[in-house]
Coordinates of C-alpha atoms in Angstrom, one line a residue:
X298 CA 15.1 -45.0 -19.1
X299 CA 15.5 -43.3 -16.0
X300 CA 15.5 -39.9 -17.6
X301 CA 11.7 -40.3 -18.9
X302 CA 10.6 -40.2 -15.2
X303 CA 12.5 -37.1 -14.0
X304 CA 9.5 -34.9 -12.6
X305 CA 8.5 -31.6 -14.0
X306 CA 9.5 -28.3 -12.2
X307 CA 6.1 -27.0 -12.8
X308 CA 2.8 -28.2 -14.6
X309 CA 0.5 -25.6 -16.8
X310 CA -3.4 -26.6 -17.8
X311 CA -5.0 -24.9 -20.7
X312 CA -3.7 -24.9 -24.2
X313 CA -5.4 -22.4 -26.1
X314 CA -3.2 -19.9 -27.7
X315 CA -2.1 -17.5 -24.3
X316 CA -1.6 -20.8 -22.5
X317 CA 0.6 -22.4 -25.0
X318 CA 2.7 -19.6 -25.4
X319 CA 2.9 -19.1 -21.2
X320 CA 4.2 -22.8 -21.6
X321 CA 6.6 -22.6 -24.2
X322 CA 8.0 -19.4 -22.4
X323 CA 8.5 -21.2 -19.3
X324 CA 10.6 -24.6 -21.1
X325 CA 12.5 -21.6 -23.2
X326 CA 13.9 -20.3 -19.7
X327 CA 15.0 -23.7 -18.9
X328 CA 12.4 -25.1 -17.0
X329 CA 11.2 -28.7 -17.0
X330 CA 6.9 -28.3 -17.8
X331 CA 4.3 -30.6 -18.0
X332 CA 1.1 -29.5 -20.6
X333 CA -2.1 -30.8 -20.0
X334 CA -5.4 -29.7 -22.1
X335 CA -9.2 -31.7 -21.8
X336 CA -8.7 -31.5 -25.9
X337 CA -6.0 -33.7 -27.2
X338 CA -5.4 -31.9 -30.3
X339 CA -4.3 -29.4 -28.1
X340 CA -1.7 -31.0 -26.0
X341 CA -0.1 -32.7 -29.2
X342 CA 0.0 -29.1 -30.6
X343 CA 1.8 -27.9 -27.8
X344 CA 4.9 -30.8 -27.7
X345 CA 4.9 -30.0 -31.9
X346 CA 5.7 -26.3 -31.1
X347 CA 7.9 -27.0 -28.6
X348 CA 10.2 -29.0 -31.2
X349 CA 10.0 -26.9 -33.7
X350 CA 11.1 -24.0 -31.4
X351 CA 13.8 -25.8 -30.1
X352 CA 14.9 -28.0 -27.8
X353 CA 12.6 -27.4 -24.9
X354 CA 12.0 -29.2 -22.0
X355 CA 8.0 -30.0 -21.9
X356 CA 6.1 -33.0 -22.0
X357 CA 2.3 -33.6 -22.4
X358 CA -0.2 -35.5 -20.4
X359 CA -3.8 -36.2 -21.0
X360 CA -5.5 -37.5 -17.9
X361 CA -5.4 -35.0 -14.8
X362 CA -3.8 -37.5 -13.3
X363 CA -0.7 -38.5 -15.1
X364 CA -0.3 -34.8 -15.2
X365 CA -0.8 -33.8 -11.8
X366 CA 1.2 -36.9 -10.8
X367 CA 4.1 -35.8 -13.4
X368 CA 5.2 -32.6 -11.4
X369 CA 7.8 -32.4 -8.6
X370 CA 6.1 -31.7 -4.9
X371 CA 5.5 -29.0 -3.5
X372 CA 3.6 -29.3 -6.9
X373 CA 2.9 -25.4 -8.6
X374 CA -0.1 -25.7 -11.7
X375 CA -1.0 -22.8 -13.4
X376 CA -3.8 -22.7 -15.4
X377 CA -5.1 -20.8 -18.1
X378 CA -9.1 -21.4 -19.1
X379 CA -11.8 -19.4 -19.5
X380 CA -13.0 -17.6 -16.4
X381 CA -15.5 -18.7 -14.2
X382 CA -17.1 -22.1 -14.3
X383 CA -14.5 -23.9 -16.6
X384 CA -12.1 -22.4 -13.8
X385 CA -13.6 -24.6 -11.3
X386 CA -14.4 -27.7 -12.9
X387 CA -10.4 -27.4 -13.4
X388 CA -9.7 -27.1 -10.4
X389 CA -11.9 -30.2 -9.5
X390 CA -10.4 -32.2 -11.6
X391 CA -6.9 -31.3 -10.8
X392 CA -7.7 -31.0 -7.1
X393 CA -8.0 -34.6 -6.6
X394 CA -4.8 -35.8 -7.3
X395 CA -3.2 -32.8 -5.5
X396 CA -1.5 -32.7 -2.0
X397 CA -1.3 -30.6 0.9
X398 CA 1.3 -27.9 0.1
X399 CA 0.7 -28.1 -3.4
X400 CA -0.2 -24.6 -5.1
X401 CA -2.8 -23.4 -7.8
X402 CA -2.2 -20.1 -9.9
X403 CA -4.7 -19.1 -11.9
X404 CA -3.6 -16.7 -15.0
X405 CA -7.1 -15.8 -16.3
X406 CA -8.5 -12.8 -16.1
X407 CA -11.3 -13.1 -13.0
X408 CA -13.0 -11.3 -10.6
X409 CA -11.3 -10.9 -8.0
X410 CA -13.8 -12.6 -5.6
X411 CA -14.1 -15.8 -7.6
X412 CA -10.4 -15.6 -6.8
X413 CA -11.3 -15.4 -2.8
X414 CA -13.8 -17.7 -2.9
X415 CA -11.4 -20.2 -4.5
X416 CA -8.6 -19.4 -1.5
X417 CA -10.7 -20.7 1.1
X418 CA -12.6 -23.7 -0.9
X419 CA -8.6 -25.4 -1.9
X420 CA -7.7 -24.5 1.8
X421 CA -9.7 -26.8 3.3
X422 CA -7.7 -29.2 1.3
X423 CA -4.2 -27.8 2.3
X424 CA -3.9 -26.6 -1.0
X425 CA -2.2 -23.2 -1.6
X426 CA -3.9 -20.6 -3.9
X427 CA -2.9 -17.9 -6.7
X428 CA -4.9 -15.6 -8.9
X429 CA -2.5 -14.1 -10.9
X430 CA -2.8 -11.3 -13.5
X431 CA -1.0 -11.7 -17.5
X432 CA -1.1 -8.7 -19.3
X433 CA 0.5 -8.6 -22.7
X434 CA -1.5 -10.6 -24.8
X435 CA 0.0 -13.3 -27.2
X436 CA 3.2 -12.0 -27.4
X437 CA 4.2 -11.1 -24.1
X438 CA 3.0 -14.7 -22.8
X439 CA 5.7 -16.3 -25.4
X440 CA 8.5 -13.7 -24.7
X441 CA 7.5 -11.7 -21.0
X442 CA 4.5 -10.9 -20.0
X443 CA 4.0 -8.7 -16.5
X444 CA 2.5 -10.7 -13.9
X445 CA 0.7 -9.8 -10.8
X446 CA 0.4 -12.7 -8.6
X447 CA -1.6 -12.5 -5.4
X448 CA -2.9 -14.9 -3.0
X449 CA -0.8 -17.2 -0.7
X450 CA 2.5 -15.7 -0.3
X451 CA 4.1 -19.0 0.5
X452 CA 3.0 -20.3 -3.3
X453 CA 4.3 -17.0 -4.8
X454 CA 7.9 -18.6 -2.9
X455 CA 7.7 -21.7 -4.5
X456 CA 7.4 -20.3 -7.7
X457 CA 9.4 -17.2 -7.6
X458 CA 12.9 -18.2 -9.8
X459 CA 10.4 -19.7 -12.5
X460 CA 8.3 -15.8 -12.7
X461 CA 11.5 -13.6 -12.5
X462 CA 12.9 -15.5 -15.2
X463 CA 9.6 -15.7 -17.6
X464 CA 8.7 -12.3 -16.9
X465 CA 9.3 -9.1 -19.2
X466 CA 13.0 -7.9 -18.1
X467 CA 13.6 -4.2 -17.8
X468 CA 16.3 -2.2 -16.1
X469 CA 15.0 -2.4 -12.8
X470 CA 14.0 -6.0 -12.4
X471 CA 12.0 -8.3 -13.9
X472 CA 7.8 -7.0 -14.1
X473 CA 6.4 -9.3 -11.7
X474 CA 5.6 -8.7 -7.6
X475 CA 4.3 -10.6 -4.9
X476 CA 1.2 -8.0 -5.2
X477 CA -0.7 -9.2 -1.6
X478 CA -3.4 -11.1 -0.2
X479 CA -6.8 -12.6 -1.3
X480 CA -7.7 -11.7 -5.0
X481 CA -5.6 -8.5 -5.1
X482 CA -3.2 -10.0 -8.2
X483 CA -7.0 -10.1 -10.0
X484 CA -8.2 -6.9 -9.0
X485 CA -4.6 -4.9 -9.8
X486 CA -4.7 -6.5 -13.6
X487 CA -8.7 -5.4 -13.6
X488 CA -7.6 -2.1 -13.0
X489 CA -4.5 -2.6 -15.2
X490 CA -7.4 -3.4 -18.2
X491 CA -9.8 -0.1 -17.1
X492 CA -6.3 2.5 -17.6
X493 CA -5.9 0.3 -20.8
X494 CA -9.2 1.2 -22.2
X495 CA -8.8 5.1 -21.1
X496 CA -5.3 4.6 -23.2
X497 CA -6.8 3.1 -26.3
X498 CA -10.1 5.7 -25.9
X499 CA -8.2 8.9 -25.7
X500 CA -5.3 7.8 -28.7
X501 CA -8.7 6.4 -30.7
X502 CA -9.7 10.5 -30.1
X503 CA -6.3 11.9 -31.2
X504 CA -7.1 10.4 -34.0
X505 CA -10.1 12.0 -34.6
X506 CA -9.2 15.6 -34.1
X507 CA -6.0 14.7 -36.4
X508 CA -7.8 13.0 -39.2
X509 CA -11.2 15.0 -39.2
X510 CA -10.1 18.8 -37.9
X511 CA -6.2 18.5 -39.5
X512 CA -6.8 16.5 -42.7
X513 CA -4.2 14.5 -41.8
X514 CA -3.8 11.3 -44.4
X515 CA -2.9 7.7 -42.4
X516 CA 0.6 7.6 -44.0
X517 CA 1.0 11.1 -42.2
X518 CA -0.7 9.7 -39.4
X519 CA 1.6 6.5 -38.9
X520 CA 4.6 9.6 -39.4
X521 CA 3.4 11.5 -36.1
X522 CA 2.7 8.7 -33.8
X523 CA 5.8 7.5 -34.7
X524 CA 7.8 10.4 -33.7
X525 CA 5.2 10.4 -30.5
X526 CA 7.4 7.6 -29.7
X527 CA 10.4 8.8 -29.4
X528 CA 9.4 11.2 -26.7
X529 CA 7.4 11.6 -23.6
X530 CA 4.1 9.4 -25.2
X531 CA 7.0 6.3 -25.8
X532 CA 4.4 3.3 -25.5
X533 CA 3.5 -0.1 -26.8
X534 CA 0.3 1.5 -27.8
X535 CA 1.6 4.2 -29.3
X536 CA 4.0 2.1 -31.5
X537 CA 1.3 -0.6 -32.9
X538 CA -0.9 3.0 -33.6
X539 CA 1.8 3.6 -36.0
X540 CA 2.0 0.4 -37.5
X541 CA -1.5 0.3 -38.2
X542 CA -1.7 2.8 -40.0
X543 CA 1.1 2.0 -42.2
X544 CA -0.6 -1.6 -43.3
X545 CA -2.6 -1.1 -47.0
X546 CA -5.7 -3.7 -47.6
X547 CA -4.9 -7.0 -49.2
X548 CA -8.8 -7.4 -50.6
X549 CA -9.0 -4.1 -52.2
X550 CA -7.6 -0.2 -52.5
X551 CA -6.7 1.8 -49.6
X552 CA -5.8 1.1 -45.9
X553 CA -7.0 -1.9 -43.9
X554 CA -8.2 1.0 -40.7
X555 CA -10.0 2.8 -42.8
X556 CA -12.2 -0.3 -43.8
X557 CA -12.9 -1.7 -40.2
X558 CA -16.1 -1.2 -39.0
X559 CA -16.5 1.0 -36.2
X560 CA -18.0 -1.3 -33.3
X561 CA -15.3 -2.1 -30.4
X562 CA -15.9 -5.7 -28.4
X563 CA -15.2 -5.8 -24.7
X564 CA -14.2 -8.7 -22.3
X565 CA -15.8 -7.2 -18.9
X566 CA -12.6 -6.3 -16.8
X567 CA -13.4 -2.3 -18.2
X568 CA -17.0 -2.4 -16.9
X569 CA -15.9 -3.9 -13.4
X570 CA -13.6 -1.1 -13.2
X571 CA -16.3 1.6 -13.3
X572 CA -18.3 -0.5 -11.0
X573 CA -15.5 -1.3 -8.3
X574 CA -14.7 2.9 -8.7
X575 CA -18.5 3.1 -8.0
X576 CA -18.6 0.9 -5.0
X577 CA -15.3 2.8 -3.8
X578 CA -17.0 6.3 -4.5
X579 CA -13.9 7.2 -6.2
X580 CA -13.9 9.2 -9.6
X581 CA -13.0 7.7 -12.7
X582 CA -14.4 9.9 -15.6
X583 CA -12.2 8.9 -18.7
X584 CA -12.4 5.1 -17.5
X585 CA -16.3 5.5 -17.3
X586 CA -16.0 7.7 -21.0
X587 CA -14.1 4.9 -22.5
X588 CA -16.3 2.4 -21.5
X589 CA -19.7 4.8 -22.7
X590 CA -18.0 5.1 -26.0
X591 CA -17.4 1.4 -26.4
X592 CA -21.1 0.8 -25.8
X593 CA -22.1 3.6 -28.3
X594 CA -19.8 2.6 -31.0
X595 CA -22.0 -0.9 -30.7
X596 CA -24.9 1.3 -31.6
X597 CA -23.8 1.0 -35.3
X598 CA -27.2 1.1 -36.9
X599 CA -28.7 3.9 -34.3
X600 CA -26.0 5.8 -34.9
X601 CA -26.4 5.8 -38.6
X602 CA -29.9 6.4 -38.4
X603 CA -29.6 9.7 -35.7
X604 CA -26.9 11.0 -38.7
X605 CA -29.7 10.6 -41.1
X606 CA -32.6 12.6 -39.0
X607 CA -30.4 15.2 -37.6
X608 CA -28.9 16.1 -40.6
X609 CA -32.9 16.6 -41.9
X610 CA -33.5 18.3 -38.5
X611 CA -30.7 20.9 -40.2
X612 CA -27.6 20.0 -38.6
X613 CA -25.0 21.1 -40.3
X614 CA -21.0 19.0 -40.5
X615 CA -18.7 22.1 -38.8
X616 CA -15.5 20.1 -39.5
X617 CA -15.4 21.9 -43.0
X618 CA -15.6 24.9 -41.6
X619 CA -13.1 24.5 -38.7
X620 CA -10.5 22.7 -41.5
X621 CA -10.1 26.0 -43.5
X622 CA -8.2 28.0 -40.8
X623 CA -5.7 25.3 -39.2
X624 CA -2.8 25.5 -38.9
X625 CA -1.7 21.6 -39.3
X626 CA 1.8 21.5 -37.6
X627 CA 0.5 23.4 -34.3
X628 CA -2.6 21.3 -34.3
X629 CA -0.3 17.9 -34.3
X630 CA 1.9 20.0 -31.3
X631 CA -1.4 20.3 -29.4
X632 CA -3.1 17.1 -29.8
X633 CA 0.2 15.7 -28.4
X634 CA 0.2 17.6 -25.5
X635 CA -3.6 17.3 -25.1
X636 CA -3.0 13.7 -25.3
X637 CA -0.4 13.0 -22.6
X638 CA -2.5 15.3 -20.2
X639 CA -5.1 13.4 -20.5
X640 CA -3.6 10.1 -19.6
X641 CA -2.1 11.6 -16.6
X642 CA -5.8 11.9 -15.8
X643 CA -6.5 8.5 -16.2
X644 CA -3.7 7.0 -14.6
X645 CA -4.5 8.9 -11.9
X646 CA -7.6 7.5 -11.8
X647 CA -6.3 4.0 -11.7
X648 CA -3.9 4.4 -9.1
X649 CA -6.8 6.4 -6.7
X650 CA -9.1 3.1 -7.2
X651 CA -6.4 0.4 -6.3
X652 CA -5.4 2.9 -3.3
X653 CA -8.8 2.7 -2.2
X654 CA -9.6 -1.3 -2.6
X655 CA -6.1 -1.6 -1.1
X656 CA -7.1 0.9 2.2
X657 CA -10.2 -1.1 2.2
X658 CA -9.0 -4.7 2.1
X659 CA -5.6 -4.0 3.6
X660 CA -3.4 -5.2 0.8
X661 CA -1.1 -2.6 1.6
X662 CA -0.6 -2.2 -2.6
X663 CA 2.8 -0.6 -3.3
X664 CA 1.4 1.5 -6.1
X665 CA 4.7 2.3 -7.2
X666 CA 6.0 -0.7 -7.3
X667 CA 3.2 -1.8 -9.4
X668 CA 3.7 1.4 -12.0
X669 CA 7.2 -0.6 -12.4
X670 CA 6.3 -4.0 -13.4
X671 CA 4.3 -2.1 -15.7
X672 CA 7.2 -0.8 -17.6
X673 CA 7.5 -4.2 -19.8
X674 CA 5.6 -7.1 -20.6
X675 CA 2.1 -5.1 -21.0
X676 CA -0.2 -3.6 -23.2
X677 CA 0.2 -0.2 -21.1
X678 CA 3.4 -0.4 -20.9
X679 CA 4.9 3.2 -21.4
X680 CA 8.1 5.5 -20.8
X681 CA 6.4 7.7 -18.2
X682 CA 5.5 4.6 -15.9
X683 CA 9.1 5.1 -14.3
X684 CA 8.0 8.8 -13.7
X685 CA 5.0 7.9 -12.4
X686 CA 7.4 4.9 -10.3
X687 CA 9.5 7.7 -9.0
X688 CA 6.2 9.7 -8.2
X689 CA 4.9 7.4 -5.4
X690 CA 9.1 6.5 -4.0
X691 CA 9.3 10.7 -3.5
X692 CA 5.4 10.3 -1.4
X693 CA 3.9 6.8 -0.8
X694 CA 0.9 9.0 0.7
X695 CA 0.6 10.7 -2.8
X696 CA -3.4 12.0 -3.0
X697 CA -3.1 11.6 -6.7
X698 CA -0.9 12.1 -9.6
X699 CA -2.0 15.7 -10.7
X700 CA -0.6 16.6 -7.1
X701 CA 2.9 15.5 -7.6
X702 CA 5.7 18.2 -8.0
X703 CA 6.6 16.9 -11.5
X704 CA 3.4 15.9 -13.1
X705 CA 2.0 19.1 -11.8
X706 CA 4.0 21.3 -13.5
X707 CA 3.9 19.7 -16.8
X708 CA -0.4 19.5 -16.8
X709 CA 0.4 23.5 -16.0
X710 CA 2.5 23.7 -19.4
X711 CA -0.1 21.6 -21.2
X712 CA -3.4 22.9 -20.5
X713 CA -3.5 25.5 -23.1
X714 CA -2.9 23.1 -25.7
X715 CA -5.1 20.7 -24.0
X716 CA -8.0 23.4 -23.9
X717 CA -7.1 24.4 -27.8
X718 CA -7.9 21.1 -28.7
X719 CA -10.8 20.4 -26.7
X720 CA -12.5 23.7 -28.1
X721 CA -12.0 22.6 -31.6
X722 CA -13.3 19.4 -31.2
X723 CA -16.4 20.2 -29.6
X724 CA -16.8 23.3 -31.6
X725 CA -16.3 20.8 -34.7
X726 CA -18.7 18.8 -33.5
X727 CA -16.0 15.5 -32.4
X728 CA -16.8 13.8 -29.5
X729 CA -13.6 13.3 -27.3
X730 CA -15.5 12.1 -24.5
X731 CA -12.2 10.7 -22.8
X732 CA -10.0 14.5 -23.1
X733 CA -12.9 16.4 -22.0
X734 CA -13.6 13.8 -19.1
X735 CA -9.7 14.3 -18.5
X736 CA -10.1 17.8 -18.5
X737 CA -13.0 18.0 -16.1
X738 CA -11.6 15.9 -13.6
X739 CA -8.3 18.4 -13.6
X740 CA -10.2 21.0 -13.6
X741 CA -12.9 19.9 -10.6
X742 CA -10.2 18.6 -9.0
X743 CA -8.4 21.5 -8.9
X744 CA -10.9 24.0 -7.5
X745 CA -10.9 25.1 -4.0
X746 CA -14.4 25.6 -3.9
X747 CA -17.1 23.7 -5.7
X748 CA -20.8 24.4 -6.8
X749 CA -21.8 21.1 -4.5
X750 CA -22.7 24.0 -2.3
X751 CA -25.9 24.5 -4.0
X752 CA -26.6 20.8 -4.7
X753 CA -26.3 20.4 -0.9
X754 CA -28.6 23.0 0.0
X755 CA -31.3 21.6 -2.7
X756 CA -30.3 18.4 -1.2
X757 CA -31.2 19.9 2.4
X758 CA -34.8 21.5 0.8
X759 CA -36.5 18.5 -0.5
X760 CA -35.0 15.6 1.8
X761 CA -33.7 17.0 4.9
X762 CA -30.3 15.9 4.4
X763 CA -28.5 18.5 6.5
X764 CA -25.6 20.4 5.6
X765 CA -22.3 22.0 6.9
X766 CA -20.8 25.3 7.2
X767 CA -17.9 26.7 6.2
X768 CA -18.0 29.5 9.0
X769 CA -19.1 27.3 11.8
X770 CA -18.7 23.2 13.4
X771 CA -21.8 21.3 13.3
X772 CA -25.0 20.1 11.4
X773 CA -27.7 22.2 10.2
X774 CA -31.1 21.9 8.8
X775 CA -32.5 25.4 7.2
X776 CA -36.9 25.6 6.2
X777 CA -35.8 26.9 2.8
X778 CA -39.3 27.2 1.0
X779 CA -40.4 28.7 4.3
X780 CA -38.0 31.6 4.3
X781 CA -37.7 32.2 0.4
X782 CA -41.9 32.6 0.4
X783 CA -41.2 35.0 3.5
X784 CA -38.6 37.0 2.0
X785 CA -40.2 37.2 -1.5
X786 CA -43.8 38.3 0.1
X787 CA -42.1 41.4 1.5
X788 CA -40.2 42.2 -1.8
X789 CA -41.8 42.8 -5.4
X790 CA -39.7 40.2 -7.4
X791 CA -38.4 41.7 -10.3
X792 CA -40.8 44.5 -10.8

């Protein structure tokens, strides 16, 4: 008898499919877990897999209560519901039969204020507090996710042995950090989800050029990006790009891609990046294309209809035109190259913005730290996260990626390619909204000097705004339409 009352090590809340798997993960590592879900069905679900899958220590409760009351003290709950609202009315419910010292981590993906907000509303209850990013969807949940915990640092403690143990494993630790205060475990996954779309936009574009310019057939296709992986582009991404491309259709001839519709969904976490990168004034082109693109492609029926009208306007399809002269095996060469370049881009981006929220909440983010529990676990996990690791160990003050000694000089190697395939995209007529944005950024951030010279003197005309000099300290202020109107009375423009 006594063995039915020995108390859990840890509780989780939330049964749907991530939540379940986070739970069965957990009792696989040898942890006792109580399950708890408002649905029934749920919970029984739950103990069923956990038998099936073996001999695992979890037990499901279905009042708050019995749960809450089921866990050893200092108590640690995750839970996993829908963010926002449903987060809260959890923690109500589970708040009331919790005790000082007791902890909350929350592994949904939230804003990171919610998060705050949350700290300081359990806090007056002596509860501790966790918003905790889970990247890696279904599968790394069940078999190691990477995990970005932040909040109170004395909860992250408590739970520590349970999180090294669940999380991905690679050679340098397990992927999960205390990340730092207040929502910044929420904020780093946000950011984690913006890169992710940059990824998935600028392979998506690859694609393109491949198919469209190169001809290339899927089963040719699924060839390339599997020999991608073997090298410098090694990533989860790049690996299920293969796959999919290898699967046929079960309802009728051909390949399953080619018979998905063209309209991409989207969570939010994408869209708060570009705003966050907004508030922070800090660039983020080929986040901000990725996210443009994913609104477009919703645009199914106005996109169908613009083909229509512009093709009657007398716009002709280039891609026929382009075809005829490839050469198919220096093409794949450059998209590759083109392709990696750009994601330095993007990363860059990424790692600029959490600098930035970091510098202005005083998180004191370890960027490269977080580029390591990266490596496993999640969907953007990828070979050239250690580089970019070693990157920020070499300079902690690092201004951005393109600057390092390393990725430098391979962007250097690459840009030809890079600019070969941009050309014949746009002179195709293929968007690749994410390369060019890529490009751009490389190539404003890499000038010296600017045109914002001019935009600062307009600026100066019509508003007064003031500008610098480059020859002399101070503000200045200049009557442009004044002196133009002067000079051009005493000179016969153009005659």
């Amino acid at each position: 008898m006594e063995a039915s009352i020995a108390l859990s090590r840890v509780g989780l809340a939330g049964l749907a499919v991530m939540g379940q798997n986070l739970a069965l993960n957990i009792a696989e590592k040898g942890f006792p877990i109580s399950v708890y879900n408002r649905t029934v069905s749920k919970v029984d679900e739950t103990i069923h897999r956990a038998h099936n899958e073996g001999t695992f220590p979890l037990t499901g409760h279905y009042t708050p209560r019995d749960f809450v009351l089921s866990i050893q003290r200092p108590r640690s709950v995750i839970i996993l519901v829908k963010a926002g609202a449903p987060v809260d009315q959890t923690i109500a419910s589970l708040s009331e039969y919790m005790e000082p010292g007791d902890c909350i981590i929350d592994g949904g993906n939230e804003w990171y204020q919610n998060t705050e907000r949350r700290i300081h509303e359990v806090n007056d209850k002596g509860i501790l507090y966790l918003g905790m990013g889970v990247s890696g969807g279904e599968e790394g949940a069940r078999h190691g996710p990477s995990l970005m915990p932040g909040g109170s640092f004395e909860a992250y403690n408590n739970i520590t042995d349970i999180l090294q143990k669940v999380a991905a494993q690679v050679e340098d630790g397990p992927c999960v950090t205390y990340i730092g205060e207040g929502g910044s475990g929420n904020f780093v996954k946000m950011v984690h989800n913006g890169i992710e779309y940059g990824d998935m936009q600028l392979i998506s574009e690859a694609y393109d050029v491949l198919k469209n310019v190169g001809g290339l057939s899927n089963a040719e296709l699924a060839e390339i990006f599997s020999e991608w992986n073997k090298g410098e582009l090694e990533s989860f991404l790049i690996e299920i790009t293969s796959d999919i491309f290898r699967v046929r259709d079960e309802h009728g001839d051909g390949d399953l891609v080619d018979k998905i519709l063209d309209k991409t969904g989207m969570k939010g976490t994408g869209k708060w990046t570009v705003q966050q990168a907004a508030e922070l004034s800090v660039a983020a082109p080929t986040i901000a294309a990725s996210l443009d693109c994913r609104y477009l492609s919703g645009l199914k029926e106005e996109r169908e209809s613009a083909a229509e009208v512009l093709k009657e306007a007398g716009l002709k399809e280039e891609v026929g035109t382009v075809k005829s002269g490839i050469d198919k095996k220096r093409l794949i060469d450059d998209v590759r190259q083109a392709l990696y370049a750009s994601k330095i881009c993007s990363y860059a981006q990424g790692m600029n913005l959490l600098r930035a929220k970091s510098n202005e909440k005083g998180w004191n983010l370890n960027l490269g730290e977080l580029a390591r529990i990266w490596k496993g676990g999640c969907i953007i996990r990828a070979v050239f996260l250690d580089r970019i690791k070693k990157a920020y160990q070499r300079n902690p003050h690092l201004a951005s990626l393109v600057v390092d000694p390393e990725f430098a000089r391979e962007m250097v190697q690459r840009q030809s390619a890079w600019r070969r395939v941009v050309g014949l995209a746009i002179s195709a007529g293929i968007s690749t909204p994410g390369m060019c944005a890529s490009l751009a950024y490389f190539d404003t951030y890499r000038r010296a000097r600017l045109p914002a010279n001019l935009v600062q003197a307009q600026r100066d005309l019509f508003g007064a705004h003031t500008y610098e000099r480059v020859d002399r300290p101070g503000s200045f202020h200049t009557e442009w339409t004044k002196l133009a109107r002067k000079s051009n009375s005493g000179v016969g423009a153009f005659n």
